[in-house]
Tab-separated table of C-alpha atoms and ligand atoms in Angstrom:
chain	number	residue	atom	x	y	z
A	1376	MET	CA	69.388	17.511	-39.909
A	1377	TYR	CA	68.859	18.330	-43.645
A	1378	LYS	CA	67.921	21.920	-43.989
A	1379	VAL	CA	65.625	23.244	-46.685
A	1380	TYR	CA	65.709	27.220	-47.126
A	1381	LEU	CA	63.026	28.829	-48.980
A	1382	LYS	CA	63.023	31.916	-51.501
A	1383	SER	CA	62.429	35.082	-49.890
A	1384	GLY	CA	58.843	35.732	-48.735
A	1385	LYS	CA	57.799	32.206	-49.491
A	1386	GLU	CA	57.172	31.564	-45.856
A	1387	GLU	CA	53.856	33.433	-45.678
A	1388	SER	CA	51.589	30.550	-45.898
A	1389	LEU	CA	53.611	28.556	-43.115
A	1390	LYS	CA	53.018	31.524	-41.088
A	1391	ARG	CA	49.439	30.985	-41.496
A	1392	PHE	CA	50.181	26.991	-40.537
A	1393	HIS	CA	49.454	25.534	-44.120
A	1394	PRO	CA	51.115	21.971	-44.022
A	1395	TRP	CA	52.418	22.161	-47.526
A	1396	ILE	CA	55.771	23.420	-49.095
A	1397	PHE	CA	55.864	23.635	-52.864
A	1398	SER	CA	58.899	22.932	-54.673
A	1399	GLY	CA	58.991	26.291	-56.243
A	1400	ALA	CA	59.026	27.935	-52.972
A	1401	ILE	CA	62.374	26.510	-52.394
A	1402	SER	CA	65.674	28.325	-52.759
A	1403	HIS	CA	68.155	25.502	-51.973
A	1404	ILE	CA	68.571	22.547	-49.812
A	1405	ASP	CA	71.802	21.782	-47.372
A	1406	GLY	CA	72.391	17.934	-48.091
A	1407	GLU	CA	70.498	15.827	-50.602
A	1408	PRO	CA	67.497	14.184	-48.477
A	1409	GLU	CA	65.904	10.989	-49.881
A	1410	GLU	CA	62.358	10.929	-50.442
A	1411	GLY	CA	60.553	10.523	-47.206
A	1412	GLU	CA	63.094	11.860	-44.715
A	1413	VAL	CA	62.689	14.491	-42.337
A	1414	VAL	CA	63.772	17.840	-43.015
A	1415	GLU	CA	63.709	21.446	-41.458
A	1416	VAL	CA	62.595	24.276	-43.105
A	1417	TYR	CA	64.090	27.802	-42.763
A	1418	THR	CA	63.228	31.094	-44.144
A	1419	ALA	CA	65.608	33.124	-46.582
A	1420	LYS	CA	66.720	35.115	-43.114
A	1421	LYS	CA	67.777	31.530	-41.880
A	1422	GLU	CA	64.844	31.454	-39.208
A	1423	PHE	CA	63.382	27.969	-38.425
A	1424	ILE	CA	59.841	27.804	-39.571
A	1425	ALA	CA	58.950	23.874	-39.584
A	1426	THR	CA	59.523	20.350	-39.689
A	1427	GLY	CA	58.352	18.025	-42.059
A	1428	HIS	CA	58.825	15.011	-44.649
A	1429	PHE	CA	60.704	15.534	-47.861
A	1430	GLN	CA	59.093	14.814	-50.721
A	1431	ILE	CA	59.772	14.517	-54.487
A	1432	GLY	CA	57.017	16.373	-56.835
A	1433	SER	CA	55.027	19.325	-56.512
A	1434	ILE	CA	54.503	19.104	-52.555
A	1435	ALA	CA	58.067	19.092	-51.737
A	1436	VAL	CA	57.330	19.006	-48.037
A	1437	ARG	CA	54.500	18.076	-45.800
A	1438	VAL	CA	54.815	19.713	-42.186
A	1439	LEU	CA	54.644	17.680	-39.267
A	1440	SER	CA	55.537	20.589	-36.839
A	1441	PHE	CA	55.925	24.021	-36.625
A	1442	ARG	CA	58.301	23.537	-33.549
A	1443	GLN	CA	62.013	22.713	-33.668
A	1444	GLU	CA	61.371	19.314	-32.396
A	1445	PRO	CA	62.664	15.500	-32.992
A	1446	ILE	CA	60.090	13.275	-34.807
A	1447	ASN	CA	60.767	10.314	-32.782
A	1448	HIS	CA	58.550	7.850	-30.768
A	1449	ASP	CA	57.565	10.676	-28.356
A	1450	PHE	CA	56.256	13.015	-31.288
A	1451	TRP	CA	54.143	10.176	-32.743
A	1452	LYS	CA	52.838	9.134	-29.114
A	1453	ARG	CA	51.733	12.577	-28.499
A	1454	LYS	CA	49.971	13.124	-32.132
A	1455	LEU	CA	48.297	9.863	-31.808
A	1456	ALA	CA	46.995	10.441	-28.268
A	1457	ILE	CA	45.767	14.075	-29.285
A	1458	ALA	CA	44.028	12.531	-32.054
A	1459	TYR	CA	42.327	9.839	-30.038
A	1460	ASP	CA	41.444	11.973	-27.066
A	1461	MET	CA	39.503	14.397	-29.684
A	1462	ARG	CA	37.591	11.471	-30.943
A	1463	ARG	CA	36.829	10.366	-27.260
A	1464	SER	CA	35.875	13.754	-26.371
A	1465	ILE	CA	33.369	14.065	-29.247
A	1466	GLY	CA	31.761	10.521	-28.258
A	1467	ILE	CA	32.636	8.805	-31.377
A	1468	ALA	CA	35.556	6.406	-29.736
A	1469	THR	CA	33.299	5.688	-26.783
A	1470	HIS	CA	29.996	5.152	-28.630
A	1471	PRO	CA	28.141	1.839	-27.138
A	1472	SER	CA	26.733	0.843	-30.570
A	1473	ASN	CA	29.706	2.208	-32.900
A	1474	ASN	CA	33.296	0.821	-33.145
A	1475	THR	CA	34.234	2.203	-36.831
A	1476	TYR	CA	35.637	5.331	-37.066
A	1477	ARG	CA	38.678	7.454	-38.310
A	1478	LEU	CA	41.253	7.816	-35.925
A	1479	VAL	CA	43.549	9.768	-38.085
A	1480	HIS	CA	42.563	11.855	-40.931
A	1481	GLY	CA	45.708	13.308	-42.522
A	1482	GLU	CA	46.268	16.892	-42.439
A	1483	GLY	CA	42.982	17.218	-40.213
A	1484	ASP	CA	45.325	15.848	-37.613
A	1485	ASN	CA	48.123	17.483	-38.420
A	1486	LEU	CA	49.712	14.194	-39.849
A	1487	PRO	CA	49.835	14.635	-43.722
A	1488	GLY	CA	49.823	11.646	-45.245
A	1489	LEU	CA	48.931	9.417	-42.737
A	1490	VAL	CA	45.058	7.489	-42.375
A	1491	ILE	CA	44.114	5.447	-39.818
A	1492	ASP	CA	40.617	3.697	-39.474
A	1493	ILE	CA	39.474	1.613	-36.437
A	1494	TYR	CA	37.290	-1.315	-36.961
A	1495	ALA	CA	36.674	-2.755	-33.672
A	1496	LYS	CA	39.715	-4.433	-32.315
A	1497	THR	CA	41.642	-3.718	-35.709
A	1498	ALA	CA	43.214	-0.698	-36.912
A	1499	VAL	CA	44.025	-0.026	-40.484
A	1500	MET	CA	47.164	2.085	-41.276
A	1501	GLN	CA	47.394	3.738	-44.683
A	1502	ALA	CA	50.223	5.707	-45.561
A	1503	HIS	CA	49.979	8.429	-48.625
A	1504	SER	CA	53.367	9.703	-48.326
A	1505	ALA	CA	56.942	8.032	-48.590
A	1506	GLY	CA	57.847	9.755	-44.972
A	1507	MET	CA	54.634	8.071	-43.138
A	1508	HIS	CA	55.801	4.973	-44.964
A	1509	LEU	CA	59.389	4.871	-43.817
A	1510	ASN	CA	57.931	5.962	-40.110
A	1511	ARG	CA	55.650	3.246	-40.093
A	1512	MET	CA	56.949	0.787	-37.459
A	1513	ASP	CA	57.479	3.800	-35.050
A	1514	ILE	CA	54.027	5.150	-35.624
A	1515	ALA	CA	52.565	1.321	-35.300
A	1516	GLU	CA	54.401	1.414	-32.162
A	1517	ALA	CA	53.086	4.398	-30.774
A	1518	LEU	CA	49.560	3.542	-31.763
A	1519	SER	CA	49.708	0.308	-29.578
A	1520	GLU	CA	50.939	2.323	-26.620
A	1521	VAL	CA	48.224	4.836	-27.258
A	1522	MET	CA	45.434	2.500	-27.841
A	1523	GLY	CA	46.625	-0.114	-25.044
A	1524	ASP	CA	44.134	-3.305	-25.354
A	1525	ARG	CA	41.302	-1.460	-27.215
A	1526	ILE	CA	43.312	-2.391	-30.517
A	1527	GLU	CA	44.718	-6.155	-31.066
A	1528	ASN	CA	45.729	-5.805	-34.769
A	1529	ILE	CA	47.486	-3.349	-36.824
A	1530	TYR	CA	47.099	-3.943	-40.583
A	1531	TYR	CA	49.142	-1.691	-43.032
A	1532	LYS	CA	47.692	-1.239	-46.254
A	1533	SER	CA	49.646	0.922	-48.549
A	1534	GLU	CA	50.230	-1.145	-51.769
A	1535	THR	CA	47.912	1.546	-53.720
A	1536	THR	CA	48.416	4.779	-51.947
A	1537	LEU	CA	52.106	5.517	-51.879
A	1538	PRO	CA	53.681	7.502	-54.916
A	1539	PHE	CA	54.748	4.773	-57.250
A	1540	LYS	CA	57.847	6.782	-58.480
A	1541	ALA	CA	59.260	6.437	-55.095
A	1542	ASP	CA	60.020	2.895	-55.521
A	1543	LEU	CA	59.142	1.951	-52.255
A	1544	PHE	CA	57.227	-1.665	-52.825
A	1545	PRO	CA	55.316	-1.407	-49.866
A	1546	GLU	CA	53.501	-4.716	-48.771
A	1547	ASN	CA	50.148	-5.063	-47.043
A	1548	GLY	CA	50.069	-7.013	-43.904
A	1549	PHE	CA	49.788	-7.062	-40.385
A	1550	LEU	CA	52.522	-4.994	-38.197
A	1551	LYS	CA	50.486	-6.421	-35.158
A	1552	GLY	CA	48.345	-9.303	-34.465
A	1553	GLY	CA	46.919	-10.858	-37.328
A	1554	SER	CA	42.959	-11.563	-36.583
A	1555	ASN	CA	40.787	-12.332	-39.488
A	1556	GLU	CA	37.816	-11.697	-37.406
A	1557	ASN	CA	36.729	-8.759	-39.549
A	1558	ILE	CA	33.090	-7.682	-38.266
A	1559	ALA	CA	32.433	-3.934	-37.455
A	1560	LEU	CA	29.543	-2.036	-36.018
A	1561	GLU	CA	28.308	1.024	-37.256
A	1562	TYR	CA	25.481	2.747	-35.122
A	1563	GLY	CA	24.360	-0.934	-34.367
A	1564	LEU	CA	24.465	-2.320	-37.917
A	1565	LYS	CA	27.103	-4.912	-38.640
A	1566	PHE	CA	29.535	-4.975	-41.775
A	1567	HIS	CA	32.112	-7.303	-42.958
A	1568	VAL	CA	35.396	-5.162	-43.509
A	1569	ASP	CA	37.557	-6.358	-46.380
A	1570	TRP	CA	40.830	-4.723	-45.155
A	1571	LEU	CA	42.805	-7.330	-47.118
A	1572	LYS	CA	41.531	-6.604	-50.484
A	1573	GLY	CA	38.645	-3.980	-50.141
A	1574	GLN	CA	38.696	-0.197	-51.350
A	1575	LYS	CA	40.240	2.373	-49.048
A	1576	THR	CA	40.741	0.872	-45.805
A	1577	GLY	CA	38.017	-1.768	-46.384
A	1578	PHE	CA	35.133	0.508	-45.712
A	1579	PHE	CA	33.805	4.183	-46.519
A	1580	VAL	CA	33.798	5.371	-43.166
A	1581	ASP	CA	33.240	8.653	-44.030
A	1582	GLN	CA	29.421	8.244	-44.804
A	1583	ARG	CA	28.464	7.415	-41.632
A	1584	GLU	CA	26.773	10.570	-40.433
A	1585	ASN	CA	25.169	11.007	-43.815
A	1586	ARG	CA	23.639	7.381	-43.730
A	1587	ALA	CA	22.283	7.925	-40.342
A	1588	LEU	CA	20.452	11.049	-41.799
A	1589	LEU	CA	19.156	8.603	-44.503
A	1590	GLU	CA	17.682	6.157	-41.991
A	1591	ARG	CA	15.436	8.962	-41.086
A	1592	TYR	CA	13.928	9.347	-44.509
A	1593	ALA	CA	13.490	5.825	-45.590
A	1594	LYS	CA	10.079	4.991	-44.078
A	1595	ASP	CA	7.919	3.455	-46.543
A	1596	ARG	CA	10.167	4.732	-49.679
A	1597	SER	CA	11.465	2.330	-52.740
A	1598	VAL	CA	15.143	2.938	-52.247
A	1599	LEU	CA	17.866	2.820	-55.000
A	1600	ASN	CA	21.597	2.623	-53.483
A	1601	MET	CA	23.673	3.509	-56.628
A	1602	PHE	CA	27.447	2.927	-56.199
A	1603	CYS	CA	26.412	1.049	-53.097
A	1604	TYR	CA	30.002	-0.701	-52.492
A	1605	THR	CA	29.386	-2.704	-49.303
A	1606	GLY	CA	26.058	-1.805	-49.004
A	1607	GLY	CA	26.374	1.020	-46.364
A	1608	PHE	CA	23.040	3.116	-46.834
A	1609	SER	CA	20.994	0.160	-47.983
A	1610	PHE	CA	21.002	-1.073	-44.182
A	1611	TYR	CA	20.146	1.929	-42.988
A	1612	ALA	CA	17.323	2.502	-45.366
A	1613	MET	CA	15.947	-1.105	-44.174
A	1614	ARG	CA	16.416	-0.252	-40.854
A	1615	GLY	CA	14.354	2.654	-41.473
A	1616	GLY	CA	11.493	1.124	-42.683
A	1617	ALA	CA	11.780	1.053	-46.751
A	1618	ARG	CA	9.269	-0.530	-48.763
A	1619	LEU	CA	12.265	-2.179	-51.044
A	1620	VAL	CA	16.165	-1.514	-51.221
A	1621	HIS	CA	17.868	-1.885	-54.488
A	1622	SER	CA	21.753	-1.849	-54.502
A	1623	VAL	CA	23.771	-1.178	-57.219
A	1624	ASP	CA	27.628	-1.390	-58.247
A	1625	SER	CA	29.684	-2.326	-61.058
A	1626	SER	CA	31.746	-4.661	-59.196
A	1627	ALA	CA	30.658	-8.066	-58.543
A	1628	LYS	CA	32.750	-8.353	-55.459
A	1629	ALA	CA	31.109	-5.301	-54.005
A	1630	ILE	CA	27.766	-6.805	-54.687
A	1631	GLU	CA	28.844	-10.151	-53.082
A	1632	LEU	CA	30.035	-8.110	-49.949
A	1633	THR	CA	26.520	-6.129	-49.787
A	1634	ASN	CA	24.963	-9.664	-49.800
A	1635	GLN	CA	26.742	-10.791	-47.186
A	1636	ASN	CA	26.087	-7.932	-44.875
A	1637	VAL	CA	22.517	-7.780	-45.600
A	1638	GLU	CA	22.383	-11.667	-44.369
A	1639	LEU	CA	24.287	-10.243	-41.323
A	1640	ASN	CA	21.757	-7.667	-40.445
A	1641	PHE	CA	18.361	-8.740	-41.815
A	1642	PRO	CA	18.522	-12.392	-43.041
A	1643	GLY	CA	16.447	-13.575	-45.672
A	1644	ASP	CA	14.824	-10.160	-45.878
A	1645	PRO	CA	12.961	-9.993	-49.195
A	1646	ARG	CA	13.033	-6.125	-49.608
A	1647	HIS	CA	16.623	-6.133	-50.520
A	1648	GLN	CA	18.072	-7.070	-53.984
A	1649	ALA	CA	21.415	-6.143	-55.277
A	1650	PHE	CA	22.620	-5.889	-59.087
A	1651	ALA	CA	26.023	-5.781	-60.157
A	1652	GLU	CA	25.743	-3.350	-63.258
A	1653	ASP	CA	27.110	-0.143	-64.540
A	1654	ALA	CA	25.326	3.122	-63.314
A	1655	PHE	CA	24.452	4.645	-66.291
A	1656	LYS	CA	23.017	1.410	-67.840
A	1657	TYR	CA	20.866	0.761	-64.826
A	1658	LEU	CA	19.771	4.350	-64.539
A	1659	ASP	CA	18.809	4.273	-68.410
A	1660	ARG	CA	16.953	1.034	-68.129
A	1661	MET	CA	15.368	1.443	-64.656
A	1662	GLY	CA	11.611	2.424	-64.470
A	1663	ASP	CA	10.178	5.362	-62.081
A	1664	GLN	CA	9.655	3.106	-59.100
A	1665	TYR	CA	12.227	4.824	-57.016
A	1666	ASP	CA	11.334	7.814	-54.489
A	1667	LEU	CA	14.525	7.628	-52.493
A	1668	ILE	CA	17.732	7.657	-54.796
A	1669	ILE	CA	21.252	7.930	-53.244
A	1670	LEU	CA	24.048	8.648	-55.886
A	1671	ASP	CA	27.629	8.174	-54.143
A	1672	PRO	CA	30.125	7.734	-57.155
A	1673	PRO	CA	33.837	7.414	-56.986
A	1674	ALA	CA	35.734	10.510	-57.227
A	1675	PHE	CA	35.296	11.473	-61.167
A	1676	ALA	CA	38.270	13.770	-60.765
A	1677	LYS	CA	41.705	13.141	-59.141
A	1678	HIS	CA	43.519	15.946	-60.539
A	1679	LYS	CA	42.612	19.347	-61.646
A	1680	ASP	CA	42.997	18.853	-65.361
A	1681	ALA	CA	39.897	16.310	-65.102
A	1682	LEU	CA	37.732	18.868	-63.596
A	1683	ARG	CA	35.764	19.639	-66.437
A	1684	ASN	CA	34.980	15.966	-67.478
A	1685	ALA	CA	34.041	15.271	-63.685
A	1686	LEU	CA	31.460	18.089	-63.840
A	1687	GLN	CA	30.184	16.752	-66.942
A	1688	GLY	CA	29.886	13.342	-65.127
A	1689	TYR	CA	28.099	14.680	-62.012
A	1690	ARG	CA	25.579	16.561	-64.260
A	1691	LYS	CA	24.832	13.460	-66.550
A	1692	LEU	CA	24.333	11.345	-63.488
A	1693	ASN	CA	22.261	13.423	-61.635
A	1694	ALA	CA	20.212	14.315	-64.586
A	1695	LYS	CA	19.140	10.894	-64.880
A	1696	ALA	CA	18.058	10.867	-61.308
A	1697	PHE	CA	16.152	14.025	-61.872
A	1698	GLU	CA	14.558	12.348	-64.810
A	1699	LYS	CA	13.332	9.252	-63.029
A	1700	ILE	CA	12.721	9.989	-59.399
A	1701	ARG	CA	9.075	9.875	-58.496
A	1702	PRO	CA	7.251	13.093	-57.678
A	1703	GLY	CA	7.926	13.647	-53.897
A	1704	GLY	CA	11.148	11.937	-54.266
A	1705	ILE	CA	14.160	12.355	-52.127
A	1706	LEU	CA	17.830	12.298	-53.652
A	1707	PHE	CA	20.969	12.069	-51.686
A	1708	THR	CA	23.754	13.199	-53.905
A	1709	PHE	CA	27.317	13.098	-53.358
A	1710	SER	CA	30.833	13.944	-54.645
A	1711	CYS	CA	34.229	12.887	-52.843
A	1712	SER	CA	36.532	14.329	-55.668
A	1713	GLN	CA	38.619	16.811	-53.856
A	1714	VAL	CA	39.216	19.167	-56.459
A	1715	VAL	CA	35.547	19.815	-57.075
A	1716	THR	CA	34.640	22.662	-54.825
A	1717	LYS	CA	31.110	22.859	-53.148
A	1718	GLU	CA	30.247	25.404	-55.611
A	1719	ASN	CA	31.366	23.350	-58.557
A	1720	PHE	CA	29.238	20.471	-57.389
A	1721	ARG	CA	26.367	22.677	-56.543
A	1722	THR	CA	26.478	23.949	-60.058
A	1723	ALA	CA	26.349	20.734	-61.615
A	1724	VAL	CA	23.446	19.652	-59.743
A	1725	PHE	CA	21.694	22.506	-60.359
A	1726	THR	CA	22.288	22.211	-64.097
A	1727	ALA	CA	20.928	18.782	-63.987
A	1728	ALA	CA	17.739	19.821	-62.096
A	1729	ALA	CA	17.169	22.520	-64.418
A	1730	MET	CA	17.735	20.068	-67.538
A	1731	SER	CA	14.729	18.129	-65.884
A	1732	GLY	CA	12.632	21.215	-65.425
A	1733	ARG	CA	11.282	19.918	-62.035
A	1734	SER	CA	11.069	21.967	-58.896
A	1735	VAL	CA	13.829	20.819	-56.694
A	1736	ARG	CA	14.350	22.285	-52.878
A	1737	ILE	CA	17.714	21.759	-51.149
A	1738	LEU	CA	16.967	19.928	-47.568
A	1739	HIS	CA	20.550	19.397	-46.189
A	1740	GLN	CA	24.025	20.318	-47.247
A	1741	LEU	CA	26.155	17.278	-45.995
A	1742	THR	CA	29.750	16.888	-45.580
A	1743	GLN	CA	32.429	14.612	-43.989
A	1744	PRO	CA	31.921	13.679	-40.399
A	1745	ALA	CA	33.652	14.971	-37.235
A	1746	ASP	CA	36.184	11.989	-37.212
A	1747	HIS	CA	37.553	13.497	-40.728
A	1748	PRO	CA	38.031	16.842	-39.525
A	1749	VAL	CA	39.360	19.855	-41.788
A	1750	ASN	CA	42.410	21.679	-40.454
A	1751	ILE	CA	41.076	25.143	-40.603
A	1752	TYR	CA	44.495	26.240	-42.314
A	1753	HIS	CA	44.000	23.747	-44.892
A	1754	PRO	CA	40.671	24.043	-46.547
A	1755	GLU	CA	42.075	21.551	-49.156
A	1756	GLY	CA	41.007	19.090	-46.769
A	1757	GLU	CA	37.118	19.401	-47.184
A	1758	TYR	CA	36.505	16.885	-49.897
A	1759	LEU	CA	32.924	15.308	-49.270
A	1760	LYS	CA	30.030	17.053	-50.428
A	1761	GLY	CA	26.321	15.959	-50.412
A	1762	LEU	CA	23.048	17.423	-51.077
A	1763	VAL	CA	19.739	16.087	-50.200
A	1764	LEU	CA	17.115	17.439	-52.174
A	1765	TYR	CA	13.364	17.140	-52.463
A	1766	VAL	CA	12.042	16.492	-55.833
A	1767	GLU	CA	8.471	17.890	-56.655
B	761	LIG	N1	28.451	4.404	-51.137
B	761	LIG	C1	29.383	3.453	-50.798
B	761	LIG	C2	30.658	4.080	-51.362
B	761	LIG	C3	30.940	4.123	-52.594
B	761	LIG	S1	32.464	3.872	-53.560
B	761	LIG	C4	29.325	3.304	-49.282
B	761	LIG	O1	28.746	3.956	-48.582
B	761	LIG	O2	30.347	2.580	-48.691
B	761	LIG	C5	31.998	4.115	-55.037
B	761	LIG	C6	31.831	2.791	-55.903
B	761	LIG	O3	31.294	3.117	-57.162
B	761	LIG	C7	32.551	1.380	-55.901
B	761	LIG	O4	32.045	0.701	-54.944
B	761	LIG	C8	32.880	1.439	-57.156
B	761	LIG	O5	32.892	-0.171	-57.731
B	761	LIG	C9	31.413	1.670	-57.538
B	761	LIG	N2	31.541	2.110	-59.513
B	761	LIG	C10	32.627	2.620	-59.905
B	761	LIG	N3	32.089	3.096	-61.146
B	761	LIG	C11	31.026	2.496	-61.488
B	761	LIG	C12	29.937	2.521	-62.371
B	761	LIG	N4	30.095	3.145	-63.839
B	761	LIG	N5	28.910	2.030	-62.342
B	761	LIG	C13	28.561	1.351	-61.080
B	761	LIG	N6	29.080	1.676	-59.803
B	761	LIG	C14	30.670	1.993	-60.102
């Protein structure tokens, strides 16, 4: 077993169960682990403190366990069972009209670098670290055992999520089964999930509860769902009794999926129209017909250096909505950038509101749902932020 020794005093964050070890904290390593291999971590006093996946980069080890234990089949099975039991105990994995949820949320489930989303009988597994990639077959086997016949297919989708410098050349494909049946149910609404080519694991599972909230505000409103992707918010608005729903995304493929999903749920419903167009162009040319607007842009900042530009992006985007939304309108506005804090985001939206000069009240402060839990020792895991605003 490779042994990583920390510099004196660098074990403090690990004592508080933070799951990352930065390369600067390391004094020396016994042996030459390859990226993704399992290593044991010791303090300068040679006391065991953690086991984890070794990485090349600023995060050098992602902790799998604070116990000295083998990372084997039993380990994966136990961790996945804990994750599944949690989803069952909070009712999300047993909901009668929902079969779409996140089973494993990386650090939030003490499995840094691993994401597993469930869509009906298919699990989509995504590795964000070389270690999880190397262990993918073990994980898939353990997943099969834990889920039993509730899962028939396991699709591995990591071509775009692994550190490219690691030269792993992952290939997307089924590790188990191989069904093309791809319709999942979210609170009674049907969605085609494009796990083969779609973004993330094929769907944005993390907006489920926020979509359900939107449904309550949609009655008789004219809705703009900006950055609609596969149309998630639009169908909840339609079910909630919206007067009209316009879905906009710059990706033609996303608009095609949105239209397919409308047909699945509300065939021939004339209230819905979808437009493949750039958000800023659309917001500039649109009129003032909307009194419920959703802004759910992609992460504007993926890295800390991009923070300033990202905040400017959020400010500009929200300013356009404040300028045009009808009096008495409701704005659902989000940021999914991990590096943008709740305070950063609120300041950007506040500035946009002030520019419009309108009276704005916060009705709800939104975040990610319970199946995307935040490990209390890893506050960085809180990434989704949203505000529901009433604009006078
Ligand atoms: N609200 C969606 C998820 C949005 S993901 C849901 O509930 O599922 C962000 C989306 O923004 C992607 O579909 C992407 O194609 C789109 N996008 C990115 N840049 C854009 C731009 N400049 N204008 C419009 N859409 C854009």
